[in-house]
mmCIF file of C-alpha atoms and ligand atoms in Angstrom:
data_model
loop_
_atom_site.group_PDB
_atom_site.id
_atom_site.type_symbol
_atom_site.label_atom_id
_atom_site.label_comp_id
_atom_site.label_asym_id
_atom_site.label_seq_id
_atom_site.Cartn_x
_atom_site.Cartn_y
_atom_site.Cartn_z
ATOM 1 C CA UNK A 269 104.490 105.610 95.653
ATOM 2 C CA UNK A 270 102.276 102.780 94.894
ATOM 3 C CA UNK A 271 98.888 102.714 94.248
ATOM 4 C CA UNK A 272 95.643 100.462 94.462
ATOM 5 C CA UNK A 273 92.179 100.525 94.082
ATOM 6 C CA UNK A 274 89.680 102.460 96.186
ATOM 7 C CA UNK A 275 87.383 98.966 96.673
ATOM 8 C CA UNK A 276 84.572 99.610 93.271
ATOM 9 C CA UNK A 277 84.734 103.161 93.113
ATOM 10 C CA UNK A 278 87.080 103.087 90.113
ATOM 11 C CA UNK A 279 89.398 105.399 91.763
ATOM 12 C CA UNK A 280 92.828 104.678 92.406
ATOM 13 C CA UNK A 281 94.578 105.717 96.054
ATOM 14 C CA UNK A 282 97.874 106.242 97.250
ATOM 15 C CA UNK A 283 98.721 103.424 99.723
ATOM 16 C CA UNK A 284 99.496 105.563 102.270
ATOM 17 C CA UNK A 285 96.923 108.492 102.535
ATOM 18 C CA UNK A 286 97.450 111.715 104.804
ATOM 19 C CA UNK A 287 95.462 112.060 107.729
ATOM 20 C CA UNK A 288 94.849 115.324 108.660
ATOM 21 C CA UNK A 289 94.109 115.347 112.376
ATOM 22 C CA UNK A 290 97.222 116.436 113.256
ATOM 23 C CA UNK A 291 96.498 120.057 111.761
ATOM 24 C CA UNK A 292 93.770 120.202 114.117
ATOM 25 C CA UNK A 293 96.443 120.173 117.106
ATOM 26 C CA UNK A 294 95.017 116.595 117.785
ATOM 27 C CA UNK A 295 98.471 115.158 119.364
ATOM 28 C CA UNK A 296 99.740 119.115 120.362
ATOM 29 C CA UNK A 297 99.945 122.809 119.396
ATOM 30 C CA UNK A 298 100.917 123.260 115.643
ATOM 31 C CA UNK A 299 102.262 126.033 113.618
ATOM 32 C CA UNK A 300 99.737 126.311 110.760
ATOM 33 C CA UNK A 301 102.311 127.340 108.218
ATOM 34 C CA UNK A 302 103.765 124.097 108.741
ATOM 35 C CA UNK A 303 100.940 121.955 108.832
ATOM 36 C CA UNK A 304 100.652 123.481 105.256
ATOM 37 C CA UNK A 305 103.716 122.369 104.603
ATOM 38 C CA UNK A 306 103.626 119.208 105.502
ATOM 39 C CA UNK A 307 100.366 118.773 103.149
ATOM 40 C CA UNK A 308 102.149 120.281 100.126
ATOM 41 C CA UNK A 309 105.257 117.785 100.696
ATOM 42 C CA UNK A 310 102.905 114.812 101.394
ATOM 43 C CA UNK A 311 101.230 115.488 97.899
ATOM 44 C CA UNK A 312 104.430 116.165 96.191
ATOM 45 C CA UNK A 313 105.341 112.812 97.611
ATOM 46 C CA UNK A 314 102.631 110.606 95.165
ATOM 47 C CA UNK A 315 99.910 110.716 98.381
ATOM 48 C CA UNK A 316 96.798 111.844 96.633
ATOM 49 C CA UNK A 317 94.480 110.430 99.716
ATOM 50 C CA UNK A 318 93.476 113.143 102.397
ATOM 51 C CA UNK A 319 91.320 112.237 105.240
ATOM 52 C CA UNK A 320 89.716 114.871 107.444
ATOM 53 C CA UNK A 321 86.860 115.373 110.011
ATOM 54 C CA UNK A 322 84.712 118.465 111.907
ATOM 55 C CA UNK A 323 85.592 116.949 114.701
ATOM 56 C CA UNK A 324 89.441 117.515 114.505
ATOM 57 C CA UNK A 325 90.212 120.567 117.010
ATOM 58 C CA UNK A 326 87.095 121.384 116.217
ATOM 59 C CA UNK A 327 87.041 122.396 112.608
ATOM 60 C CA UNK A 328 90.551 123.670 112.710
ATOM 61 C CA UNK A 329 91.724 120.680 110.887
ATOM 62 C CA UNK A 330 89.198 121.101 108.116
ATOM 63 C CA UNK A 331 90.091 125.020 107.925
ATOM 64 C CA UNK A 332 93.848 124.619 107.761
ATOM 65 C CA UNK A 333 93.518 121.774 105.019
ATOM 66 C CA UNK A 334 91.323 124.216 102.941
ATOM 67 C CA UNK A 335 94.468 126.694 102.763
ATOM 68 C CA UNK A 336 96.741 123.892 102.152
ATOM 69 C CA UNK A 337 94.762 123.048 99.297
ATOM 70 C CA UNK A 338 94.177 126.304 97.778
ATOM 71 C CA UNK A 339 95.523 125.679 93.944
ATOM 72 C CA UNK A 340 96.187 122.431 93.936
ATOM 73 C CA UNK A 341 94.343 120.845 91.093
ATOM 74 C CA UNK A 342 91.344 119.097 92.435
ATOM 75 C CA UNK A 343 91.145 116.255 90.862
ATOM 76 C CA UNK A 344 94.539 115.145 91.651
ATOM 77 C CA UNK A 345 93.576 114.588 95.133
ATOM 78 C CA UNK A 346 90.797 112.251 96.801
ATOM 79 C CA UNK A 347 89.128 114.015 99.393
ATOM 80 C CA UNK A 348 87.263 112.300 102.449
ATOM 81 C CA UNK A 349 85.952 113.546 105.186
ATOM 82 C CA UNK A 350 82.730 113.243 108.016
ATOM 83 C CA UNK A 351 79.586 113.904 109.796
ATOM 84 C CA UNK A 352 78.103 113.334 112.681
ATOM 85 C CA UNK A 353 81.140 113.687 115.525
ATOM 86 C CA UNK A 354 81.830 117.329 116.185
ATOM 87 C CA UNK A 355 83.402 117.472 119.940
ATOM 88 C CA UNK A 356 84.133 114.509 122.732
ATOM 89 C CA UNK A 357 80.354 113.751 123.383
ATOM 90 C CA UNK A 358 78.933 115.662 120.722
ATOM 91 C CA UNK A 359 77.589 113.522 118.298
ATOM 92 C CA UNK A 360 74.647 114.161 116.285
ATOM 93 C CA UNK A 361 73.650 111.717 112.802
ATOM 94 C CA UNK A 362 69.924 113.646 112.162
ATOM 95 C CA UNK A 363 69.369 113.963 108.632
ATOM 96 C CA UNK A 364 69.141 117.765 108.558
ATOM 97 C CA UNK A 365 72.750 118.126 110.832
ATOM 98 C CA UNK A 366 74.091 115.956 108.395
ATOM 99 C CA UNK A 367 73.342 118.192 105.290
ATOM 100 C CA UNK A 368 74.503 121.339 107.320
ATOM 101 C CA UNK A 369 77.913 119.460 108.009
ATOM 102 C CA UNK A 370 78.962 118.616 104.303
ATOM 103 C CA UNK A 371 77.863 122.159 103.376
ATOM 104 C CA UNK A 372 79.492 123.777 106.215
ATOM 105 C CA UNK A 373 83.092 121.066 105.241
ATOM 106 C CA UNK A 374 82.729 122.022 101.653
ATOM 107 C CA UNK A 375 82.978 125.721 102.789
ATOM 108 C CA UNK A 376 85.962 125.513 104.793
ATOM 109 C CA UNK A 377 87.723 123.287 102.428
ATOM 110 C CA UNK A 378 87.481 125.079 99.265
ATOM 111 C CA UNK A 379 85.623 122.879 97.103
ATOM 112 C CA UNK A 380 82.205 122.287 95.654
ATOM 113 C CA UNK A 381 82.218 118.317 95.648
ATOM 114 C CA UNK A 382 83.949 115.717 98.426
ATOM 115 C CA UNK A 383 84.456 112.566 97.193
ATOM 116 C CA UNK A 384 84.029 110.689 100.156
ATOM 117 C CA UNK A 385 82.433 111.296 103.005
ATOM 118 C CA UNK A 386 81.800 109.191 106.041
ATOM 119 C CA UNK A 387 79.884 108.913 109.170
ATOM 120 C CA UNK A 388 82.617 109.431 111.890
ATOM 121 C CA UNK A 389 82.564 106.845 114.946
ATOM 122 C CA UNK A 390 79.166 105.057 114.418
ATOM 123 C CA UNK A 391 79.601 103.242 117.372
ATOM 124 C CA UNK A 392 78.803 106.378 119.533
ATOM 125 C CA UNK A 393 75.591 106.661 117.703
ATOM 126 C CA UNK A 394 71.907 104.819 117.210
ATOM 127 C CA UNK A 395 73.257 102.318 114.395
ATOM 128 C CA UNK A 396 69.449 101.949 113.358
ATOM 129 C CA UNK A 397 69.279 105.971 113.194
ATOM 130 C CA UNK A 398 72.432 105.616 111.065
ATOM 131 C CA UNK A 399 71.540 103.105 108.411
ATOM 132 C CA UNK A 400 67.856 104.231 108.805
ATOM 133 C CA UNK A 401 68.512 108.392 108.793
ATOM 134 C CA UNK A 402 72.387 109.563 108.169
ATOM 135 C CA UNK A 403 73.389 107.344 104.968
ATOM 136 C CA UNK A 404 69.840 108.389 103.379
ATOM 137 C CA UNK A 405 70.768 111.754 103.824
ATOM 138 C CA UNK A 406 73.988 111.370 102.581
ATOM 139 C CA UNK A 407 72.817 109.375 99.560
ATOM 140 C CA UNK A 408 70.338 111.938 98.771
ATOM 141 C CA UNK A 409 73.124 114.150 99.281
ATOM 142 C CA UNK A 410 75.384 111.851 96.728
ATOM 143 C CA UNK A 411 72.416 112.394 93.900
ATOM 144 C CA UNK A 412 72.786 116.165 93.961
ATOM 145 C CA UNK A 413 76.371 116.110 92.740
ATOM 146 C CA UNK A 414 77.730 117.372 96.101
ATOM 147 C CA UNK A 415 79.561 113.982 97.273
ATOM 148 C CA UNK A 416 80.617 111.118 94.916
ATOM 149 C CA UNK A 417 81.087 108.117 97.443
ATOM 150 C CA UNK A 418 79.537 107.286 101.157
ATOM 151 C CA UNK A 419 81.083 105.098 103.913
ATOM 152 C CA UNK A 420 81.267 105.012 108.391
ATOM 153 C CA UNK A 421 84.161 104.846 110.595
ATOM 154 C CA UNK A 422 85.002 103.614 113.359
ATOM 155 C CA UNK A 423 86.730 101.418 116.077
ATOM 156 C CA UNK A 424 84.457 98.350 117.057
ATOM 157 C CA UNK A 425 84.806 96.339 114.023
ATOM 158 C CA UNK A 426 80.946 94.801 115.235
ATOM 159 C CA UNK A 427 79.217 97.955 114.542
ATOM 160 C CA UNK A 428 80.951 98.571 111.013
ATOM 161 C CA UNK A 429 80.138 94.665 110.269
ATOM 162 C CA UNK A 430 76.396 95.223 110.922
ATOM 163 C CA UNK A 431 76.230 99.108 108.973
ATOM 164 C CA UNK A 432 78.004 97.052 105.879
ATOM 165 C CA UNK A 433 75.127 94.478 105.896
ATOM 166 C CA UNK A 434 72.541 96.518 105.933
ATOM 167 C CA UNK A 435 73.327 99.520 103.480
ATOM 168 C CA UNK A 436 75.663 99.087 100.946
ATOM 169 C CA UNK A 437 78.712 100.797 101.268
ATOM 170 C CA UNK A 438 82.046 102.173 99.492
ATOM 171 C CA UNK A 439 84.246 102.274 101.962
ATOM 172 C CA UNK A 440 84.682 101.372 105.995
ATOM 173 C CA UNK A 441 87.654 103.040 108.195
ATOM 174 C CA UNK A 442 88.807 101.239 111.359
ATOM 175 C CA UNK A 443 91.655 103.094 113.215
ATOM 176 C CA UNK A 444 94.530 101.166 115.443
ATOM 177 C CA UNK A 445 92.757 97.543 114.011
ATOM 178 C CA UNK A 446 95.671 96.973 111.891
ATOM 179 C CA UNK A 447 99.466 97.163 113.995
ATOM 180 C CA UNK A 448 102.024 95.890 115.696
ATOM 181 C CA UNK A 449 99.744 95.543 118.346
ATOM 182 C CA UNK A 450 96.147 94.835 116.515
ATOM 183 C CA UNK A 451 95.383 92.468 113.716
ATOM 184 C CA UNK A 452 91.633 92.672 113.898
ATOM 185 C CA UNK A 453 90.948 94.709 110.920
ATOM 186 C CA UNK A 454 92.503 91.928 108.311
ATOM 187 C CA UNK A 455 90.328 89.137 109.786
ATOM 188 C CA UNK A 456 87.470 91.157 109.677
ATOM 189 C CA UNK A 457 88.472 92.502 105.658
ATOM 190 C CA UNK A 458 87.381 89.857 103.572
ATOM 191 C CA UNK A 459 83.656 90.180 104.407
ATOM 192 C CA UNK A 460 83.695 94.106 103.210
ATOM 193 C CA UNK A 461 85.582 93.090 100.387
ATOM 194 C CA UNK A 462 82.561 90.278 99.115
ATOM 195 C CA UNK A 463 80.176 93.565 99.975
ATOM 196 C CA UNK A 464 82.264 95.446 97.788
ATOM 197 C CA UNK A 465 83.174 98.067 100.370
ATOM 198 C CA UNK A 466 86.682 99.139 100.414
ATOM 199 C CA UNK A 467 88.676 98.772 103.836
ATOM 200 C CA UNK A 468 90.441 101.652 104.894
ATOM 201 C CA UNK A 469 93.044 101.387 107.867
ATOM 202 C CA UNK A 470 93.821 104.377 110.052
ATOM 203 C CA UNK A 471 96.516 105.152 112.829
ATOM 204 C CA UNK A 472 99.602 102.673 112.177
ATOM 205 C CA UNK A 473 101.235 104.339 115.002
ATOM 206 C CA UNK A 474 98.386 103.362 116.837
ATOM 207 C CA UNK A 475 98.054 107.211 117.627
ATOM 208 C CA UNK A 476 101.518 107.384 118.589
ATOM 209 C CA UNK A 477 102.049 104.128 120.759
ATOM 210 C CA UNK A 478 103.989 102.878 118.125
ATOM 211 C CA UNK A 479 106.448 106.456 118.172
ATOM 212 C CA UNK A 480 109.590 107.316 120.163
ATOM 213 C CA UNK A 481 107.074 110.243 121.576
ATOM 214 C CA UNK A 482 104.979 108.050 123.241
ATOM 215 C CA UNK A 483 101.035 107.822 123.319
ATOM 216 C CA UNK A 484 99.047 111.296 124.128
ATOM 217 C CA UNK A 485 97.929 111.658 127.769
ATOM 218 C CA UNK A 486 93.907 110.894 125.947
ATOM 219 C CA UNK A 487 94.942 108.018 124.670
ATOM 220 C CA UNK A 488 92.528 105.129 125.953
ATOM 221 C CA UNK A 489 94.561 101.773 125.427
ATOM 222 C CA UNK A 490 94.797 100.278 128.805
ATOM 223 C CA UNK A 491 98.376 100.234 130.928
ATOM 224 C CA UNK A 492 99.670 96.902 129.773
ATOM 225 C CA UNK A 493 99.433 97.959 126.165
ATOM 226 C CA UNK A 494 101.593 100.935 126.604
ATOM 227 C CA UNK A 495 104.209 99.110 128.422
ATOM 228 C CA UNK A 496 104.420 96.408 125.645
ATOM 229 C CA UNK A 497 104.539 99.244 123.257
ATOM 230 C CA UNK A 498 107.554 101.199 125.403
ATOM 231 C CA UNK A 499 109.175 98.056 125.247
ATOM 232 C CA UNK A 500 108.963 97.613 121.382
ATOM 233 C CA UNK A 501 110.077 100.887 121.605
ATOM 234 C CA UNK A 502 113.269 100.357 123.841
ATOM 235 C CA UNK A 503 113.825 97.246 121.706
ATOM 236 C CA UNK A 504 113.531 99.356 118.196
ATOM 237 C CA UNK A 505 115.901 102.082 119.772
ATOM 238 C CA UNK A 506 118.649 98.947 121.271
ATOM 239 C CA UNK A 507 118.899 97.854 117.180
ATOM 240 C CA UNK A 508 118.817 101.322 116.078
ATOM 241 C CA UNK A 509 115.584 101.690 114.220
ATOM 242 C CA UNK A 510 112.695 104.189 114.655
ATOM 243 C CA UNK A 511 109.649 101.858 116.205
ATOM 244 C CA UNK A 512 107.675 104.674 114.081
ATOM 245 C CA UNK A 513 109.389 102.989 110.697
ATOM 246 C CA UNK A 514 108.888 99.747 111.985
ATOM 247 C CA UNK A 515 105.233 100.053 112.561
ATOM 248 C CA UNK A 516 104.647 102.073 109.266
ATOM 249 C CA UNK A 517 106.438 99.463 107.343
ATOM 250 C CA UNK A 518 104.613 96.833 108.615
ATOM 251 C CA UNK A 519 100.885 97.968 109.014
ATOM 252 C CA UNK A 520 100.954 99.737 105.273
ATOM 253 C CA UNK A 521 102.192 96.383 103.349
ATOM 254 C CA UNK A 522 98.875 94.521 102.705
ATOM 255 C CA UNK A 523 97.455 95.090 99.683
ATOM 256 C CA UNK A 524 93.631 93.905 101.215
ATOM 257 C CA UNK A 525 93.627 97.367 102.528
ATOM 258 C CA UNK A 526 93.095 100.436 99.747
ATOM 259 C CA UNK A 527 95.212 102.725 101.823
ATOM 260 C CA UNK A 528 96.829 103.695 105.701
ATOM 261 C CA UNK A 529 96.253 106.680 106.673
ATOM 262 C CA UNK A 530 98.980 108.276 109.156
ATOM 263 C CA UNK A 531 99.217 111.421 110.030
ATOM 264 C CA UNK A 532 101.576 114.429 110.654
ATOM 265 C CA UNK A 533 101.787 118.552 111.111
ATOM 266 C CA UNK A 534 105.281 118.055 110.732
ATOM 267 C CA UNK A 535 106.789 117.688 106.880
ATOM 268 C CA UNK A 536 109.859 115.807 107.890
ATOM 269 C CA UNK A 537 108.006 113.670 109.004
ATOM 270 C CA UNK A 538 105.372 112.786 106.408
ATOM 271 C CA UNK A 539 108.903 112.217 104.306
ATOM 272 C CA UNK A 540 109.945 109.825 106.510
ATOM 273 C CA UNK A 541 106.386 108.235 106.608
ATOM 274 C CA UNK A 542 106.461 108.144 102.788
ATOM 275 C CA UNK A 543 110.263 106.732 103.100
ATOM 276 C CA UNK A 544 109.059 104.007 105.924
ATOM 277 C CA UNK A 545 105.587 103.106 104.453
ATOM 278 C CA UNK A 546 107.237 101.410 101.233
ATOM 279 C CA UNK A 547 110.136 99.848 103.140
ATOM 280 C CA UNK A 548 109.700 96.094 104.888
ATOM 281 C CA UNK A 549 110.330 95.932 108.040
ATOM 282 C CA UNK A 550 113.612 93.428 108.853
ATOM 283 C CA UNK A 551 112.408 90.159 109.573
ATOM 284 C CA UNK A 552 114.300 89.358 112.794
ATOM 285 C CA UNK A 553 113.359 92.256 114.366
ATOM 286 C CA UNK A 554 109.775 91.542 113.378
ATOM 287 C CA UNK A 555 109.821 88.091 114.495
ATOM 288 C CA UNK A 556 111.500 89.508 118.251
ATOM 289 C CA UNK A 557 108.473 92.147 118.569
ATOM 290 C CA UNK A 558 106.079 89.405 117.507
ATOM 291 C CA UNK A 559 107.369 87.760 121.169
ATOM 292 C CA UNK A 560 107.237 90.642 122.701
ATOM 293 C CA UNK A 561 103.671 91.296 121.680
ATOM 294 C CA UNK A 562 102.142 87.755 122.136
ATOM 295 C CA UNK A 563 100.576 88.107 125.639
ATOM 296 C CA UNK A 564 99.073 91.623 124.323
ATOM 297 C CA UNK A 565 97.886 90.490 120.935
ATOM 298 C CA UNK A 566 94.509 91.954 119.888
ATOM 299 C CA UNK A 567 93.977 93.713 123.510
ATOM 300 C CA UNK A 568 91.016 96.344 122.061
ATOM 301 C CA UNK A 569 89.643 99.099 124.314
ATOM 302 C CA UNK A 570 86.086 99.586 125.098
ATOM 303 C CA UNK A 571 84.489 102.747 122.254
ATOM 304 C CA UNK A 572 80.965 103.441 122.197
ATOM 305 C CA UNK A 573 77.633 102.494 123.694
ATOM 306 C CA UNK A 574 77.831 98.711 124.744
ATOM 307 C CA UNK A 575 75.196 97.926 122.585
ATOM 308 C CA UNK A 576 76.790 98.611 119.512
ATOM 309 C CA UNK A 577 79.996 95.739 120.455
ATOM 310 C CA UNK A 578 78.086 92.572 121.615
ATOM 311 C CA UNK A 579 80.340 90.967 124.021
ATOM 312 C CA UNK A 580 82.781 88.926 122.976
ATOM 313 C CA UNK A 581 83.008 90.804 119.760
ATOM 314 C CA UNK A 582 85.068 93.958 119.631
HETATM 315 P P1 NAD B 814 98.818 107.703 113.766
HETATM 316 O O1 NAD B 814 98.920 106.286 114.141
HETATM 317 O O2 NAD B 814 99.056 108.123 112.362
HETATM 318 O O3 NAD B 814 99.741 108.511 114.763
HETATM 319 C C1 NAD B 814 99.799 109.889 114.753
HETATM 320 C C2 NAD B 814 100.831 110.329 115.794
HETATM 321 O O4 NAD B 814 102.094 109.854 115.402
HETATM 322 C C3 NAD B 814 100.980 111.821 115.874
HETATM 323 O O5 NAD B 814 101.347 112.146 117.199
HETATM 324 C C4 NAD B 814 102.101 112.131 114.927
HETATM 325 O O6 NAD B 814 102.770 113.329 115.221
HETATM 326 C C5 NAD B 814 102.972 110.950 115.176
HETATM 327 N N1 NAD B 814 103.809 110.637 114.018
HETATM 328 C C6 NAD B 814 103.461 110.618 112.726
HETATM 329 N N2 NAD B 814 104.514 110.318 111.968
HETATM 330 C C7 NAD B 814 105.552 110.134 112.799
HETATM 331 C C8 NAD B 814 106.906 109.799 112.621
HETATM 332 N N3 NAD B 814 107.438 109.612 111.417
HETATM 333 N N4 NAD B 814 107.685 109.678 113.722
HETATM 334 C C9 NAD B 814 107.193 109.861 114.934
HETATM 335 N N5 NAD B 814 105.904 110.194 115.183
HETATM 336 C C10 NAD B 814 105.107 110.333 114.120
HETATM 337 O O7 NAD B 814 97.372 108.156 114.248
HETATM 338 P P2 NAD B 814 96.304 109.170 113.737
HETATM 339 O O8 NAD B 814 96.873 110.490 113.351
HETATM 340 O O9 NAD B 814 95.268 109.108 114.761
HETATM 341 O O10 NAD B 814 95.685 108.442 112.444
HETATM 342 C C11 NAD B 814 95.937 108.828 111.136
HETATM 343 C C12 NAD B 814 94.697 109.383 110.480
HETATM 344 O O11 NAD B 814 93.708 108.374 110.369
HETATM 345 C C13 NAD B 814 94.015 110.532 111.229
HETATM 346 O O12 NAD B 814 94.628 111.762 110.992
HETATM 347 C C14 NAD B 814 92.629 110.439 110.662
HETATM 348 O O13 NAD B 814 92.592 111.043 109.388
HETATM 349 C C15 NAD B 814 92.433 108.939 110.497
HETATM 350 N N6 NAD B 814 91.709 108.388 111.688
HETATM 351 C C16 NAD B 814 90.366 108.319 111.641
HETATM 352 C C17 NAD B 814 89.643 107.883 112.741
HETATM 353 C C18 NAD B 814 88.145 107.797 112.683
HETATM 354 O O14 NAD B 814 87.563 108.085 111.660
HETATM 355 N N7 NAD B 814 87.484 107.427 113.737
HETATM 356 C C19 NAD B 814 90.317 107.520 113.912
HETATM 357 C C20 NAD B 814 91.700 107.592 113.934
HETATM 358 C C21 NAD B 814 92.392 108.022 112.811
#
């Protein structure tokens, strides 16, 4: 594994961190003792990043991590997870929901400190209430000892951009910004980095449009982005490679991002991730995709209230 710095937090990540939706039943039914599995063999594997959420299968996620981490030593893992997103259109960033949510997360997952937390999908949310209201809270929050570092998520890279200038941040998480298909999130990078906020990057499958399986029936990219990614995928299967290595490969390599989260219920496969995350993709086949891709490059997908991605801006 290799490993880089978690933006000015002096900690030091795993480039490829585990995201835990999966044990939530996110992407389909899971057997739990597998899930834990799959977190014990990611670990193993040099990944000391974990990223988790409320929101994923509501709590579930949160609960079955908790187990998976019972006796593992804490401080060889870095522990993130969220507030304010706790079902599809359930979203709530009030101060005193906020403090209920890490209490009710530090509960479930077996510990008496988190050493991130973030607010989960600002764009769904009054930015004003959360630069104004939620990242008090959690800073208050961050002075009792109970969390170490603060940052928001989400997938309009405007409404992250205008969060980072006004509060200062550790970290930001965009998710799908940074694939095959997306490049937004590198563009966008070097202004966090001035801020000092590190730049996470989420979903290099691009929640499984980039996998043999195919994009969930949820998944919200429009239909001429999952027929350029079936065809990468017909094109990755014709040379004989796993689109899922391809797209790991490529979206985990740049070191301007302190980790890639990707996520799995399935041990095998966080192996494989592990496996495909350090290896570079063969340049041929990259340059072929790159064709492939041009007439889709940087397609986004509307998330949020309008408000919070000015048009033109996504
Ligand atoms: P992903 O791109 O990692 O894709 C996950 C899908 O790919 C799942 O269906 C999984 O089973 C499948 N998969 C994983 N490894 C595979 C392999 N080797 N071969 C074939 N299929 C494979 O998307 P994700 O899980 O959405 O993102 C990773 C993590 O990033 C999440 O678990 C979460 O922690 C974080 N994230 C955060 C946000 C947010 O904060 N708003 C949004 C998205 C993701």
């Amino acid at each position: 594994m290799r490993y880089r710095p978690l933006g000015r937090t002096g900690l030091t990540v795993s480039m490829l961190g585990y995201g835990a939706s999966p044990l939530g039943g996110v992407f389909g039914r899971i057997d739990e003792r597998a899930g834990i599995e799959a977190v014990r063999v990611t670990l193993e594997l040099g990944v000391n990043i974990i990223d988790v959420s409320p929101y994923y299968g509501a709590t579930t996620a949160e609960t079955v991590l908790g187990r998976a981490l019972r006796g593992v030593d804490r401080a060889s893992y870095v522990l993130a997870t969220k507030v304010g997103r706790y079902g599809e259109a359930a979203f709530d960033f009030s101060a005193a929901r906020t403090v209920r949510s890490v209490e009710e997360s530090l509960a479930r997952l077996g510990t008496d400190h988190l050493d991130l937390v973030q607010c989960h999908d600002i764009e769904f949310g009054d930015l004003d209430r959360i630069i104004g209201e939620t990242l008090p809270a959690l800073a208050r929050l961050r002075d009792a000892g109970k969390i170490r570092f603060i940052g928001v998520t989400g997938y309009p890279l405007a409404a992250l951009r205008r969060v980072a200038a006004a509060v200062p941040l550790d970290t930001v998480l965009s998710y799908c910004r940074y694939t095959l298909l997306d490049r937004a999130l590198a563009t966008a990078e070097p202004e966090f980095t001035a801020r000092g906020t590190a730049v996470l990057n989420a979903s290099p499958l691009a929640m499984g449009l980039l996998s043999r399986r195919g994009a969930p029936d949820w998944h919200p990219a429009p239909p001429e982005l999952r027929r350029a990614a079936t065809a990468v995928a017909d094109l990755c299967a014709r040379r004989g490679v796993d689109i899922a290595r391809v797209a790991l490969g490529f979206a985990a390599a740049p070191t301007r991002f302190a980790t890639t989260f990707v996520g799995s219920a399935d041990a095998a496969n966080m192996a494989r991730n592990v496996r495909w995350a350090l290896s570079e993709p063969d340049p041929d086949l990259l340059d072929d995709i790159e064709k492939l891709l041009t007439p889709v490059r940087d397609l986004a997908w509307p998330s949020g209230r309008p408000e919070n991605t000015p048009i033109g801006e996504a």
